[in-house]
Amino acid sequence: MGLPTIAPYDLPRADDLPAARAPFRLERARAALLIHDMQNYFLRVFTPDVAPIAPVIANIARLAAAARAAGVPVFYTAQEGGQDRRDRGLQAELWGPGMSWAPEHQPIVGALTPETGDIVLVKHRYSAFQRSNLETLMRARGRDQLIVCGVYAHIGCTLTAADAFMRDIEPFLAADALADFSRAKHDLALSYVADVCGVPLTTTQIVELL
């Protein structure tokens, strides 16, 4: 129970991305960026300063800078420590009690500290839409596309993308701004989203479109 220790692996490149079934085209005026669960608690299981996590942090920083410069809303998710067992629900059955109130657990990694105007949402379940006002905040800003980056690709990032699709919000996975338990799990997330609900793109492709 709990998170595994994650071995280094190389991130996918543009020519590794699966072809998407969806015809969605990312548009600056319609898009929002979601930086998913980039908290120290979740990142501590990676080997620091190597792939995947080091380039993922750098790529997310690129995406955030490009989004802010383009007037694209930037959202973050962050779980709270010390969750009551009743509030944590079935997640406790798979992952244990989760993060504690320890000061080193909850903060978003320093290189991605939210800036003025960014919105940080409390994360409750795999999907960032569950028990949050993410959809309402997006609709109020005229946004119906969501770029998803962060951890973990095959869990919260994929479920957020699928949930977005079911709310008629077009999802895009930033393929090399995601990290996961392994390259196999990472590729699984990209393939699943490409097959049923969204479009994987590289950081460079997204920055160019923004």
Coordinates of C-alpha atoms in Angstrom, one line a residue:
M1 CA 0.0 0.0 0.0
G2 CA 1.2 3.5 -0.7
L3 CA 3.3 4.9 -3.5
P4 CA 6.1 2.9 -5.1
T5 CA 9.7 4.1 -5.6
I6 CA 9.9 5.1 -9.2
A7 CA 13.0 4.3 -11.3
P8 CA 14.3 6.8 -13.9
Y9 CA 12.9 6.6 -17.4
D10 CA 13.0 8.6 -20.6
L11 CA 10.1 10.8 -21.5
P12 CA 8.2 10.3 -24.8
R13 CA 9.1 12.4 -27.8
A14 CA 6.9 13.7 -30.5
D15 CA 7.4 10.7 -32.7
D16 CA 6.4 8.4 -29.8
L17 CA 2.9 9.9 -29.4
P18 CA -0.1 7.8 -30.4
A19 CA -2.4 9.2 -33.0
A20 CA -5.5 10.8 -31.5
R21 CA -9.0 9.7 -32.5
A22 CA -10.4 13.2 -31.6
P23 CA -10.0 16.0 -34.1
F24 CA -9.6 18.7 -31.3
R25 CA -7.3 21.6 -32.1
L26 CA -5.8 23.6 -29.2
E27 CA -6.8 27.3 -29.3
R28 CA -5.3 29.9 -27.0
A29 CA -8.7 31.7 -26.5
R30 CA -10.4 28.5 -25.4
A31 CA -7.7 26.8 -23.3
A32 CA -6.8 26.5 -19.6
L33 CA -3.8 24.9 -18.1
L34 CA -4.0 22.4 -15.2
I35 CA -0.9 21.6 -13.2
H36 CA -1.9 18.4 -11.4
D37 CA -0.7 17.4 -8.0
M38 CA 2.9 18.6 -8.2
Q39 CA 3.4 18.5 -4.5
N40 CA 6.5 17.3 -2.7
Y41 CA 4.7 14.3 -1.2
F42 CA 4.0 12.9 -4.7
L43 CA 7.4 13.8 -6.1
R44 CA 9.5 12.4 -3.3
V45 CA 9.3 8.9 -4.9
F46 CA 11.2 10.0 -8.0
T47 CA 15.0 10.1 -8.3
P48 CA 15.6 13.9 -8.3
D49 CA 17.5 15.7 -11.0
V50 CA 17.0 13.0 -13.7
A51 CA 14.2 12.0 -16.1
P52 CA 11.4 11.8 -15.8
I53 CA 10.8 14.3 -13.0
A54 CA 13.6 16.8 -13.7
P55 CA 12.5 17.5 -17.3
V56 CA 8.9 17.3 -16.4
I57 CA 9.3 20.1 -13.9
A58 CA 11.1 22.2 -16.5
N59 CA 8.5 21.5 -19.1
I60 CA 5.6 22.4 -16.8
A61 CA 7.4 25.7 -16.0
R62 CA 7.6 26.4 -19.7
L63 CA 3.9 25.7 -20.1
A64 CA 3.0 27.9 -17.2
A65 CA 5.1 30.8 -18.5
A66 CA 3.6 30.4 -21.9
A67 CA 0.0 30.2 -20.6
R68 CA 0.4 33.3 -18.4
A69 CA 2.0 35.3 -21.3
A70 CA -0.9 34.3 -23.5
G71 CA -3.6 35.1 -21.0
V72 CA -4.5 31.4 -20.5
P73 CA -5.8 30.6 -17.0
V74 CA -3.5 28.5 -14.9
F75 CA -5.0 26.1 -12.4
Y76 CA -3.3 23.9 -9.8
T77 CA -4.6 20.9 -7.8
A78 CA -3.2 20.2 -4.3
Q79 CA -4.3 17.6 -1.8
E80 CA -4.5 18.4 1.9
G81 CA -2.7 16.5 4.5
G82 CA -4.2 14.6 7.4
Q83 CA -7.3 13.7 5.6
D84 CA -10.1 12.2 7.8
R85 CA -10.6 8.5 6.8
R86 CA -14.3 9.2 6.0
D87 CA -13.3 12.0 3.7
R88 CA -10.5 10.1 2.0
G89 CA -13.0 7.3 1.1
L90 CA -12.0 4.4 -1.1
Q91 CA -8.6 6.0 -1.9
A92 CA -7.5 4.8 1.6
E93 CA -8.1 1.2 0.5
L94 CA -5.6 1.5 -2.4
W95 CA -3.1 4.1 -1.2
G96 CA -3.3 4.3 2.6
P97 CA -3.8 7.4 4.6
G98 CA -2.0 9.7 2.2
M99 CA 0.1 12.7 3.1
S100 CA 0.4 14.0 6.6
W101 CA 0.4 17.5 8.0
A102 CA 4.2 17.4 7.8
P103 CA 5.4 20.8 6.4
E104 CA 7.5 19.0 3.7
H105 CA 4.5 17.1 2.3
Q106 CA 1.9 19.6 1.1
P107 CA 3.8 22.4 -0.7
I108 CA 3.9 22.5 -4.5
V109 CA 7.4 22.0 -5.7
G110 CA 9.3 25.3 -5.5
A111 CA 10.1 25.6 -9.2
L112 CA 6.3 25.7 -9.9
T113 CA 5.1 27.9 -7.1
P114 CA 1.8 29.5 -8.1
E115 CA 1.9 33.1 -9.1
T116 CA -0.6 35.9 -8.6
G117 CA -3.7 35.2 -10.7
D118 CA -3.2 31.4 -10.7
I119 CA -5.9 29.4 -9.0
V120 CA -5.2 26.5 -6.6
L121 CA -8.0 23.9 -6.1
V122 CA -8.2 21.4 -3.3
K123 CA -7.9 17.9 -4.7
H124 CA -10.3 15.3 -3.3
R125 CA -10.4 12.4 -5.8
Y126 CA -8.5 11.2 -8.9
S127 CA -10.3 13.7 -11.2
A128 CA -9.7 17.4 -10.5
F129 CA -13.3 18.1 -11.3
Q130 CA -14.6 16.0 -8.4
R131 CA -15.9 18.2 -5.5
S132 CA -14.2 21.3 -7.0
N133 CA -15.5 24.3 -8.9
L134 CA -12.9 23.8 -11.8
E135 CA -15.7 23.5 -14.4
T136 CA -17.5 26.6 -13.1
L137 CA -14.3 28.6 -13.1
M138 CA -13.4 27.5 -16.6
R139 CA -16.9 28.3 -18.0
A140 CA -16.9 31.7 -16.4
R141 CA -13.7 32.4 -18.3
G142 CA -15.1 31.1 -21.6
R143 CA -12.7 28.1 -21.5
D144 CA -13.7 24.7 -22.9
Q145 CA -10.3 23.1 -23.5
L146 CA -8.0 21.8 -20.8
I147 CA -4.3 21.1 -21.0
V148 CA -3.3 18.6 -18.3
C149 CA 0.2 18.1 -17.0
G150 CA 1.7 16.8 -13.7
V151 CA 1.5 13.5 -11.8
Y152 CA 0.6 10.7 -12.1
A153 CA -0.2 10.2 -15.8
H154 CA -2.2 7.0 -15.7
I155 CA -4.2 8.0 -12.5
G156 CA -5.4 11.5 -11.8
C157 CA -4.2 13.0 -15.1
T158 CA -6.0 10.4 -17.2
L159 CA -9.2 10.5 -15.1
T160 CA -9.2 14.3 -15.2
A161 CA -8.9 14.2 -19.0
A162 CA -11.8 11.6 -19.2
D163 CA -13.9 13.7 -16.8
A164 CA -13.3 16.8 -18.9
F165 CA -14.4 15.0 -22.0
M166 CA -17.7 13.9 -20.4
R167 CA -18.3 17.6 -19.5
D168 CA -17.8 18.6 -23.1
I169 CA -14.4 20.1 -22.3
E170 CA -11.7 19.1 -24.9
P171 CA -8.7 17.6 -23.0
F172 CA -5.0 17.7 -24.1
L173 CA -2.3 15.8 -22.3
A174 CA 1.1 17.4 -22.3
A175 CA 2.9 14.1 -22.9
D176 CA 6.4 15.2 -21.8
A177 CA 5.1 17.3 -18.9
L178 CA 3.7 14.2 -17.2
A179 CA 5.4 11.7 -15.0
D180 CA 4.3 8.2 -13.9
F181 CA 5.2 5.0 -12.1
S182 CA 7.0 3.7 -15.2
R183 CA 7.3 4.4 -18.9
A184 CA 4.8 1.6 -19.5
K185 CA 2.2 3.3 -17.3
H186 CA 3.0 6.7 -19.0
D187 CA 2.5 5.2 -22.4
L188 CA -0.7 3.5 -21.3
A189 CA -2.1 6.9 -20.2
L190 CA -1.3 8.5 -23.6
S191 CA -2.7 5.6 -25.5
Y192 CA -5.9 5.5 -23.5
V193 CA -6.6 9.3 -23.8
A194 CA -5.7 9.2 -27.6
D195 CA -8.1 6.4 -28.1
V196 CA -11.2 7.6 -26.2
C197 CA -11.2 11.3 -25.1
G198 CA -8.3 13.6 -26.0
V199 CA -5.1 14.6 -27.7
P200 CA -1.5 14.1 -26.5
L201 CA 0.9 16.8 -27.5
T202 CA 4.4 17.7 -26.6
T203 CA 5.3 20.8 -24.5
T204 CA 6.9 22.4 -27.6
Q205 CA 3.8 21.8 -29.7
I206 CA 1.6 23.3 -27.0
V207 CA 3.8 26.4 -26.5
E208 CA 3.7 27.0 -30.2
L209 CA 0.0 26.8 -30.3
L210 CA -0.4 29.2 -27.3

